[in-house]
Tab-separated table of C-alpha atoms in Angstrom:
chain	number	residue	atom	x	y	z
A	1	UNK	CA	73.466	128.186	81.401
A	2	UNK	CA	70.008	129.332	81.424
A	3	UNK	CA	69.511	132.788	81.866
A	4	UNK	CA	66.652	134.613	83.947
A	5	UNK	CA	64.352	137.223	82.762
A	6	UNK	CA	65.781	139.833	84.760
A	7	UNK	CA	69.562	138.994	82.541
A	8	UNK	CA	67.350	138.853	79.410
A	9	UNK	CA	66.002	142.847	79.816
A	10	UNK	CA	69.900	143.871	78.981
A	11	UNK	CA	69.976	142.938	75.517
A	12	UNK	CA	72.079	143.246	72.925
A	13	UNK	CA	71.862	144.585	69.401
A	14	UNK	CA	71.242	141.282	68.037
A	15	UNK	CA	68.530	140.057	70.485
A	16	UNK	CA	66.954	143.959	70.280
A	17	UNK	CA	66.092	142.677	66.870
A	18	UNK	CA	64.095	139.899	67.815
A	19	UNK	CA	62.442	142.118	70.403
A	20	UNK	CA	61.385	144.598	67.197
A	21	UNK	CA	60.093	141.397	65.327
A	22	UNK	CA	58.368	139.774	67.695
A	23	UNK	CA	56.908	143.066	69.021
A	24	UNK	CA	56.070	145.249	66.494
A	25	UNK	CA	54.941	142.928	63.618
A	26	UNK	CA	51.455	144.046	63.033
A	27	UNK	CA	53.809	147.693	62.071
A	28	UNK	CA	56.090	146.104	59.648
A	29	UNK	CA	53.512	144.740	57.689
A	30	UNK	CA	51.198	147.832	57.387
A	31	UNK	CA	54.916	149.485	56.425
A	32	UNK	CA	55.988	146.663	54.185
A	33	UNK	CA	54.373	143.984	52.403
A	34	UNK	CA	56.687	141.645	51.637
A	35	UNK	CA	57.754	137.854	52.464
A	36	UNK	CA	62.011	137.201	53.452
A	37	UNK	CA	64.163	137.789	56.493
A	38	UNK	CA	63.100	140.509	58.315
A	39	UNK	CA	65.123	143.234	59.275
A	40	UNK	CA	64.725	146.402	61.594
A	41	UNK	CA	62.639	148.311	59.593
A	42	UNK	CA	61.404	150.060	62.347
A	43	UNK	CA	62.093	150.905	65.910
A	44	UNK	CA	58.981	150.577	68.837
A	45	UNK	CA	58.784	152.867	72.168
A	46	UNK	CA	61.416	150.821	74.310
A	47	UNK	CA	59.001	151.013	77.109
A	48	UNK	CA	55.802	149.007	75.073
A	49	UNK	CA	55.499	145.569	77.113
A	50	UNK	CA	56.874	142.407	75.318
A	51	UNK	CA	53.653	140.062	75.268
A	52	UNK	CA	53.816	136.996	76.757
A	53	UNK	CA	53.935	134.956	73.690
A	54	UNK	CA	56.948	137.461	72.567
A	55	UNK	CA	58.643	136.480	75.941
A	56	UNK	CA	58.226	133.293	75.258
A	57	UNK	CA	59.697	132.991	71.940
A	58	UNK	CA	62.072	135.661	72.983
A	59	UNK	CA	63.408	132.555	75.428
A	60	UNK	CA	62.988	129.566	73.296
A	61	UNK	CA	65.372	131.482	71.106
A	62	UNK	CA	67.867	132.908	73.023
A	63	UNK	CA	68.468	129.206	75.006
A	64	UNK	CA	69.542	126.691	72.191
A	65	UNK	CA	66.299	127.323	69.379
A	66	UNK	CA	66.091	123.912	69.379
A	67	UNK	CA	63.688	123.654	67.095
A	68	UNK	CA	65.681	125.910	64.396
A	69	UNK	CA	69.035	123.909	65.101
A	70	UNK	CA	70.966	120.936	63.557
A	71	UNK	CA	69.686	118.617	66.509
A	72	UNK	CA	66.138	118.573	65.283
A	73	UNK	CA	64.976	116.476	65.355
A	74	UNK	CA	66.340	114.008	68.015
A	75	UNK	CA	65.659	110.504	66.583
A	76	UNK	CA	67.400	107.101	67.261
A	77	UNK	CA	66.930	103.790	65.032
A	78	UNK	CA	66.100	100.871	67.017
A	79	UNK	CA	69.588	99.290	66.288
A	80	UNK	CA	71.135	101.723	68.006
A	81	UNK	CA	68.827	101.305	70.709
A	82	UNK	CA	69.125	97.209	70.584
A	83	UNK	CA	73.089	98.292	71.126
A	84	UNK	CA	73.152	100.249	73.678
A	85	UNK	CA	70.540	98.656	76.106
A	86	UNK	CA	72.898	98.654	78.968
A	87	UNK	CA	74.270	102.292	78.525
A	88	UNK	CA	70.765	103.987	77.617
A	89	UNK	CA	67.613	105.204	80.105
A	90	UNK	CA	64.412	103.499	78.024
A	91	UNK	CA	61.089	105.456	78.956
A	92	UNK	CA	58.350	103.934	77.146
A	93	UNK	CA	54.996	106.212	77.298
A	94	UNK	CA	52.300	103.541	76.235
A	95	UNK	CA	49.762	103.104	77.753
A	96	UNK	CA	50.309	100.116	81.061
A	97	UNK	CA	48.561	96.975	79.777
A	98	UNK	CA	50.388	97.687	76.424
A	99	UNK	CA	53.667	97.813	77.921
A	100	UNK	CA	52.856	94.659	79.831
A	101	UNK	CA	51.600	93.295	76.689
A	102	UNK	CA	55.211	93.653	74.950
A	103	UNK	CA	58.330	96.051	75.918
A	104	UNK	CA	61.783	96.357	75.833
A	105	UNK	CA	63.928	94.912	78.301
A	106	UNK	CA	65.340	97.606	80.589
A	107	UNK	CA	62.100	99.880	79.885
A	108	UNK	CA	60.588	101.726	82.293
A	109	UNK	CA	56.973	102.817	82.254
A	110	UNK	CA	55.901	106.583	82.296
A	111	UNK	CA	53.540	107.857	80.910
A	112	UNK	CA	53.916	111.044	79.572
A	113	UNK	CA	52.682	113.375	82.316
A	114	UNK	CA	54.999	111.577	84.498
A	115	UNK	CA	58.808	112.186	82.551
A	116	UNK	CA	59.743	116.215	83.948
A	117	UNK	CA	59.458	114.721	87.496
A	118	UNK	CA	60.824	110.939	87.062
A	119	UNK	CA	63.787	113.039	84.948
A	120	UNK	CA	64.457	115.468	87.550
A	121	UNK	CA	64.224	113.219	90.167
A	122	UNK	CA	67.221	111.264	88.433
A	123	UNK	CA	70.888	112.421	87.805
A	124	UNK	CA	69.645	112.155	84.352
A	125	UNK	CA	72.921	114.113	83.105
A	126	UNK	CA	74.994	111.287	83.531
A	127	UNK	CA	72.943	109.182	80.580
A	128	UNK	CA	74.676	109.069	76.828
A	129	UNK	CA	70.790	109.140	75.912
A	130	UNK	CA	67.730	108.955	77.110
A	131	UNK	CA	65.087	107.125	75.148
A	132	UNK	CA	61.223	107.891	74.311
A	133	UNK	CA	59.291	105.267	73.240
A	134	UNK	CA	55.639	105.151	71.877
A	135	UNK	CA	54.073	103.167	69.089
A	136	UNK	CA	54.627	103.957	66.031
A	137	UNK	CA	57.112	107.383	67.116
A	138	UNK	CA	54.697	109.912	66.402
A	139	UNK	CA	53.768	110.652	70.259
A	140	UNK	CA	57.730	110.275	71.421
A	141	UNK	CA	58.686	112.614	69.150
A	142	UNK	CA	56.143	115.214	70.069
A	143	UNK	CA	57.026	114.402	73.994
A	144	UNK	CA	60.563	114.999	73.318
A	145	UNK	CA	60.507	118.332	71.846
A	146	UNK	CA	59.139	119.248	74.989
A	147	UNK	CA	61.208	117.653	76.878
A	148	UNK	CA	64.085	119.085	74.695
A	149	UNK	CA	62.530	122.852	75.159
A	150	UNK	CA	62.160	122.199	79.054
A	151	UNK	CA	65.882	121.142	78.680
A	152	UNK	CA	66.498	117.749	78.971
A	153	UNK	CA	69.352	118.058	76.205
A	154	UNK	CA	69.810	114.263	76.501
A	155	UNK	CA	66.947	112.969	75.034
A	156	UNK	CA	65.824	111.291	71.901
A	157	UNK	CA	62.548	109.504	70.378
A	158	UNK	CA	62.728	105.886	68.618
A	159	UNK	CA	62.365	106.560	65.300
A	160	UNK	CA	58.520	104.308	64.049
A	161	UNK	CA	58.570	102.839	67.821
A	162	UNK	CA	57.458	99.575	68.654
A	163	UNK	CA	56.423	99.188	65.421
A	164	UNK	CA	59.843	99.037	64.254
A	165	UNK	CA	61.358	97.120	67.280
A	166	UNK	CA	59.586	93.992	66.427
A	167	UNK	CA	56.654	92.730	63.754
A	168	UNK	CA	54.099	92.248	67.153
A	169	UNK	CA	53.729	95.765	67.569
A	170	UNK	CA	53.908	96.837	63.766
A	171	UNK	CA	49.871	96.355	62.476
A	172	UNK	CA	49.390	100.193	63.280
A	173	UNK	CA	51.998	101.431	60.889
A	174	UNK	CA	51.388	98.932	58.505
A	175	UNK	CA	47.684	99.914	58.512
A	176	UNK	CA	48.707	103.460	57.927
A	177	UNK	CA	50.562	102.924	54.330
A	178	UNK	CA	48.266	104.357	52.170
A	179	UNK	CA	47.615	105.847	48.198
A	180	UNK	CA	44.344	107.490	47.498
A	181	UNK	CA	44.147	108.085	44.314
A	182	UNK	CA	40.601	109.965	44.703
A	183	UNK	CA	42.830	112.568	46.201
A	184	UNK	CA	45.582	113.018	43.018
A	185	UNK	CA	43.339	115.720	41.196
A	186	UNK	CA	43.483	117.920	44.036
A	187	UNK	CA	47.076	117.969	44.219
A	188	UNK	CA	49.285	120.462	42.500
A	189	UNK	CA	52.695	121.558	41.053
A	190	UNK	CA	51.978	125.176	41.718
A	191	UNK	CA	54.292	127.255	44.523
A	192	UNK	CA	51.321	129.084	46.457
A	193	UNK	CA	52.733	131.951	48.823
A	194	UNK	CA	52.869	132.094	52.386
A	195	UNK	CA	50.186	134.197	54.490
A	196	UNK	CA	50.817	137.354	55.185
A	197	UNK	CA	52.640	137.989	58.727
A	198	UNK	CA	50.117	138.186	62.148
A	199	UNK	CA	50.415	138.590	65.339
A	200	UNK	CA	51.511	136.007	67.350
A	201	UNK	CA	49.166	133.928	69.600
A	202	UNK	CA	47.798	135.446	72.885
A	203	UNK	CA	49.475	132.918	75.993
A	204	UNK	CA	48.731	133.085	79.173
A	205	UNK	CA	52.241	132.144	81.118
A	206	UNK	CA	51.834	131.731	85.268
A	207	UNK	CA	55.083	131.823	87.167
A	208	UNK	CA	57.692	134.011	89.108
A	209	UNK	CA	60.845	134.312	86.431
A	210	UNK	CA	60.345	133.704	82.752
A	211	UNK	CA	62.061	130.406	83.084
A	212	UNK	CA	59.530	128.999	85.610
A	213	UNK	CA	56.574	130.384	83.185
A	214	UNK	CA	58.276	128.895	80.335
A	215	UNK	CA	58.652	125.348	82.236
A	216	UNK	CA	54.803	125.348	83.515
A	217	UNK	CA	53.597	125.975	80.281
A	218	UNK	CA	55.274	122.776	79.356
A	219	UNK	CA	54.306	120.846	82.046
A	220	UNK	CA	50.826	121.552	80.887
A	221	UNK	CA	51.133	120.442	77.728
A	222	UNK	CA	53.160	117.210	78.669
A	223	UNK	CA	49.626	116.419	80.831
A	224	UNK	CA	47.524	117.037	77.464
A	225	UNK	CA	47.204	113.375	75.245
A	226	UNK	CA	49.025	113.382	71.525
A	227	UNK	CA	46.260	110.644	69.701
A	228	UNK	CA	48.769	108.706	67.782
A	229	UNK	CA	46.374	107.043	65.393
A	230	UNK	CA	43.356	107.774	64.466
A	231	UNK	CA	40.815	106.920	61.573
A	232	UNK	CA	38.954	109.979	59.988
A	233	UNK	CA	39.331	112.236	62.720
A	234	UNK	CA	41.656	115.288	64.765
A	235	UNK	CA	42.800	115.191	67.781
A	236	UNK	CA	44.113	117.742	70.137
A	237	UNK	CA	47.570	118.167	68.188
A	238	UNK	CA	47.345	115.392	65.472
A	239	UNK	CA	44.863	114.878	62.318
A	240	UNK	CA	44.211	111.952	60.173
A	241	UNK	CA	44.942	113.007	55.848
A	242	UNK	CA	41.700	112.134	54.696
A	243	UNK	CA	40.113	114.277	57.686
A	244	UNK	CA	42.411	117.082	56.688
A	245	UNK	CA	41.253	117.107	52.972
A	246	UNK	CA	37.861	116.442	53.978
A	247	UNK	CA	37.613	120.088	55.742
A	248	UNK	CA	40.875	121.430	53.842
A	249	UNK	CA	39.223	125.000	54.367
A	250	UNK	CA	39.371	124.912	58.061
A	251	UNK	CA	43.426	124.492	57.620
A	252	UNK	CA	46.919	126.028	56.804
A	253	UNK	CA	48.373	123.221	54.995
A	254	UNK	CA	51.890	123.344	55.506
A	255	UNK	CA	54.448	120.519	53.896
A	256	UNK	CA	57.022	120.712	56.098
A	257	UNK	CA	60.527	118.814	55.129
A	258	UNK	CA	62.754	119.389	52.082
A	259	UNK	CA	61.331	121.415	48.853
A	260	UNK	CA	61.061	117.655	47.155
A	261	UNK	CA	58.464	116.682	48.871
A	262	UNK	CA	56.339	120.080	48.402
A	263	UNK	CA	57.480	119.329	44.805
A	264	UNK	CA	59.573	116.656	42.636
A	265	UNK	CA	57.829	116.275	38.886
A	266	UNK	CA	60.643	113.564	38.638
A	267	UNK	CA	58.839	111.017	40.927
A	268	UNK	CA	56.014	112.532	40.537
A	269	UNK	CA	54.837	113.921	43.970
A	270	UNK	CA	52.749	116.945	44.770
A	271	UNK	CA	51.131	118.840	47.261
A	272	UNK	CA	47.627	119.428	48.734
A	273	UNK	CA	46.752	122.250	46.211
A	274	UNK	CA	46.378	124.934	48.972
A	275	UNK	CA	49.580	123.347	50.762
A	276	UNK	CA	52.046	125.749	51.494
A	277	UNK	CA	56.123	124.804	52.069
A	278	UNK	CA	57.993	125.475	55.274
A	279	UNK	CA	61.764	124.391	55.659
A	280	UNK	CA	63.185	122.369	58.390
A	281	UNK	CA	66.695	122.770	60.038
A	282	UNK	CA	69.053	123.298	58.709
A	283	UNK	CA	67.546	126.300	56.466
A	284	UNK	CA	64.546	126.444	59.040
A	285	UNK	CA	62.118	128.902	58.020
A	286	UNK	CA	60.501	128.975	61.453
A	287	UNK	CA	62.803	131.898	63.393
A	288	UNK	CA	61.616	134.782	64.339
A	289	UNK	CA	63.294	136.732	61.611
A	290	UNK	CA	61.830	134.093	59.043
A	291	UNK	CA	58.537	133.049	58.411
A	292	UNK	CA	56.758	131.310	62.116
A	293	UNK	CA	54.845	134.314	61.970
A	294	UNK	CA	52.960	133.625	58.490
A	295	UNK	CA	51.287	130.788	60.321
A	296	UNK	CA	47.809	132.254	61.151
A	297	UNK	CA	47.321	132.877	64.646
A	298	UNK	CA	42.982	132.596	64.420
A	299	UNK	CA	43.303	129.808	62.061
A	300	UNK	CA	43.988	126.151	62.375
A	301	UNK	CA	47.288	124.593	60.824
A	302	UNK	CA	48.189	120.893	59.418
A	303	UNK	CA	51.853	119.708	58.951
A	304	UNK	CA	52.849	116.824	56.950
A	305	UNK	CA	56.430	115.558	56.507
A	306	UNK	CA	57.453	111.928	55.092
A	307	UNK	CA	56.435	109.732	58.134
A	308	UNK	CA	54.531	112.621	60.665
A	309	UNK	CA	57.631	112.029	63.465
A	310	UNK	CA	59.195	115.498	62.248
A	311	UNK	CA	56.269	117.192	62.194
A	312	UNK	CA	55.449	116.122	65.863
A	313	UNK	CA	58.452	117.935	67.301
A	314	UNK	CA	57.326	121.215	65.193
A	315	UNK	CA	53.958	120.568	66.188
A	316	UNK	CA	55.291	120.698	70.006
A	317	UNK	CA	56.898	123.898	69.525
A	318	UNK	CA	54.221	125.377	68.045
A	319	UNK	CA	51.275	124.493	70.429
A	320	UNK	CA	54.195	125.739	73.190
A	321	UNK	CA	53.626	129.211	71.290
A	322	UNK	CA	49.668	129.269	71.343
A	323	UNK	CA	49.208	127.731	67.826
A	324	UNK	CA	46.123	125.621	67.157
A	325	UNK	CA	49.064	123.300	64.950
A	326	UNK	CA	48.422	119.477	64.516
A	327	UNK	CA	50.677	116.556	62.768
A	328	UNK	CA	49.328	114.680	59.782
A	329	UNK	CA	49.703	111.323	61.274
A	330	UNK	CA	51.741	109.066	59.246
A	331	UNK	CA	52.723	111.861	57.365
A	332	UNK	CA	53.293	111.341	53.636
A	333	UNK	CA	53.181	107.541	54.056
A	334	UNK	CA	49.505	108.111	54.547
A	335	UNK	CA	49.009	110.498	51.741
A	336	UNK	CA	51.067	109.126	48.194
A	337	UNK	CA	53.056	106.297	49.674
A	338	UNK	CA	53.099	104.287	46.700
A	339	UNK	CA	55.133	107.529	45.118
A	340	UNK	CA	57.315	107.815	48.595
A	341	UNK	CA	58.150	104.039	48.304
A	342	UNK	CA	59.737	104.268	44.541
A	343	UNK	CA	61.593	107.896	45.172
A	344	UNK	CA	65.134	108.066	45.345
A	345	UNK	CA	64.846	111.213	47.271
A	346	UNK	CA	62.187	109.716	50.052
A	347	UNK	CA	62.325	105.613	49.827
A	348	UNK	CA	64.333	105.518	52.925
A	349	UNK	CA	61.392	107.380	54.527
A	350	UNK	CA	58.861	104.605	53.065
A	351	UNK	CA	57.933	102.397	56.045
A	352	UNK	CA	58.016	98.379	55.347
A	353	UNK	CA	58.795	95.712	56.201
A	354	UNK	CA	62.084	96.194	55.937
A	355	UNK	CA	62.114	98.341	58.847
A	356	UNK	CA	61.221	96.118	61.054
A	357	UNK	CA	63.576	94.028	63.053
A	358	UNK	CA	62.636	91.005	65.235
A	359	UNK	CA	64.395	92.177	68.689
A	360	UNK	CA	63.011	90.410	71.227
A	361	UNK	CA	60.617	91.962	73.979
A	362	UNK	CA	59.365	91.026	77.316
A	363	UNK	CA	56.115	90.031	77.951
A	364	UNK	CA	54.174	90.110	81.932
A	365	UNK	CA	50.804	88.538	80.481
């Protein structure tokens, strides 16, 4: 059950903690330079306002932490999807004349500004799973987080969409699988530390309880577009690689997925030589009494993980909290991918042809 900012001002010992993190971080660090789990090193006037950012995290914490939790994130293959046609909700958030052009059978059209109120509108409880579908699964898993944080528990992106559903829709992520070799001698095997802690981002929040704040925030950002592929550009939450190392000053490089792919000399793979490592559930290092708060708040930041769909659900969260974040598109697949294709540790991550099954769509041209 969802509790209301009124229940949330009688806290206990353990969630006064987070209020001290979240609150008084620009204190800790002038007290105590130093990177780990943070503990109450100090204690702030009780009466000194929570900021709305604070609140918000404050929330996202104390109802599930989705993002820090062994449910993120929330993919399906498309063979589980291909069995359970008849027992699962398919939403698939392309655009209309590609939908028309080749979709599922059973899929319904929304695009994305459209799911909160289609979902709430349904008894959308009663579903085993509800299904987000895009393109290539960059854009459905950045929708679902959302729709996870808003609290639709239920519901789950199609892991490489469309691509992976059938070879017709598969020329995108194909397209994507890329080795620049220009770009090895900037790489590095060299741990570089995180930034030091700031303040989190300044949110503005409109609404009567916390939870309606919380929930209109998210509504806004379900109305903003998440460019799924681009060519030498950003977007609003994504980035292409070679953009990225084009203006690497601009960015926090962050590799976010298992220490491996920050750093395996065995199969040779790297990172970005100003690339910093942030873990995933289920050691997430993105809690309020970890590390989310060595992510610059007056800086832009890039996340790469083996195919980009994992960093689109982080990338959610953290544009929920005011971060400038974006999603390296394709993720490693579009940075080393000959490396990602021959490592034990990653080959399953390695899009091909293999992935791709020929399910059959429906098409209304």
């Amino acid at each position: 059950m969802i509790k209301n900012y009124s229940q949330n001002v009688e806290i206990s010992s353990r969630k006064m903690r987070k209020y001290i993190i979240v609150f008084s971080i620009s204190l800790i660090i002038a007290a105590a330079n130093f990177y780990g789990c943070l503990k109450d090193k100090i204690t702030p006037p009780v009466e000194n306002p929570l900021k709305e950012s604070g609140e918000l995290l404050f929330y996202l914490e104390d109802n599930g932490d989705y993002i820090n939790s062994s449910a993120m994130p929330s993919l399906v293959d498309v063979d589980e999807v291909h069995s359970n046609i008849q027992y699962y909700l398919l939403l698939d958030i392309r655009k209309p004349d590609e939908f028309s052009a080749g979709h599922i059978q059973n899929a319904i059209n929304k695009i994305p500004s459209e799911l909160i109120a289609y979902l709430d509108s349904i008894n959308y409880q009663q579903i085993p799973k509800i299904i987000i579908i895009s393109k290539n699964g960059q854009s459905s898993a950045y929708y679902t987080c959302l729709l996870r944080l808003y609290g639709f528990n239920n519901t789950f992106s199609m892991s490489y969409g469309m691509a992976a559903w059938n070879q017709a829709f598969s020329d995108e992520w194909l397209a994507a699988l890329n080795f620049d070799y220009t770009l090895l001698s900037d790489y590095s095997d060299v741990n570089v530390p995180k930034p030091p802690f700031t303040p989190l981002p300044e949110i503005s929040l409109s609404g009567t309880s916390l939870e309606d704040r919380v929930k209109n925030r998210i509504k806004n950002l379900m109305m903003i577009n998440f460019e799924d592929y681009l060519i030498e550009s950003e977007g609003t939450a994504t980035i292409n690689y070679g953009w990225l190392m084009a203006f690497s000053d601009e960015y926090l490089i962050v590799c976010y997925d298992t220490t491996f792919l920050y750093k395996d000399i065995m199969d040779g793979i790297f990172h970005p030589a100003e690339a910093i490592s942030l873990h995933p559930a289920p050691n997430s290092e993105l809690s309020s009494t970890e590390y989310l708060q060595s992510i610059p708040s007056n800086k832009k930041s890039a996340f790469y993980s083996t195919n980009g769909q994992l960093t689109a659900f982080v990338t959610a969260y953290l544009r929920l909290l005011g971060y400038d974040a974006r999603s390296v598109l394709f993720g490693a697949n579009n940075m080393y991918y000959d490396l990602l294709l021959q490592s034990d540790a990653f080959g399953d991550e390695a899009f091909s042809n293999d992935k791709i099954r020929d399910y059959p769509f429906v098409n209304e041209k």
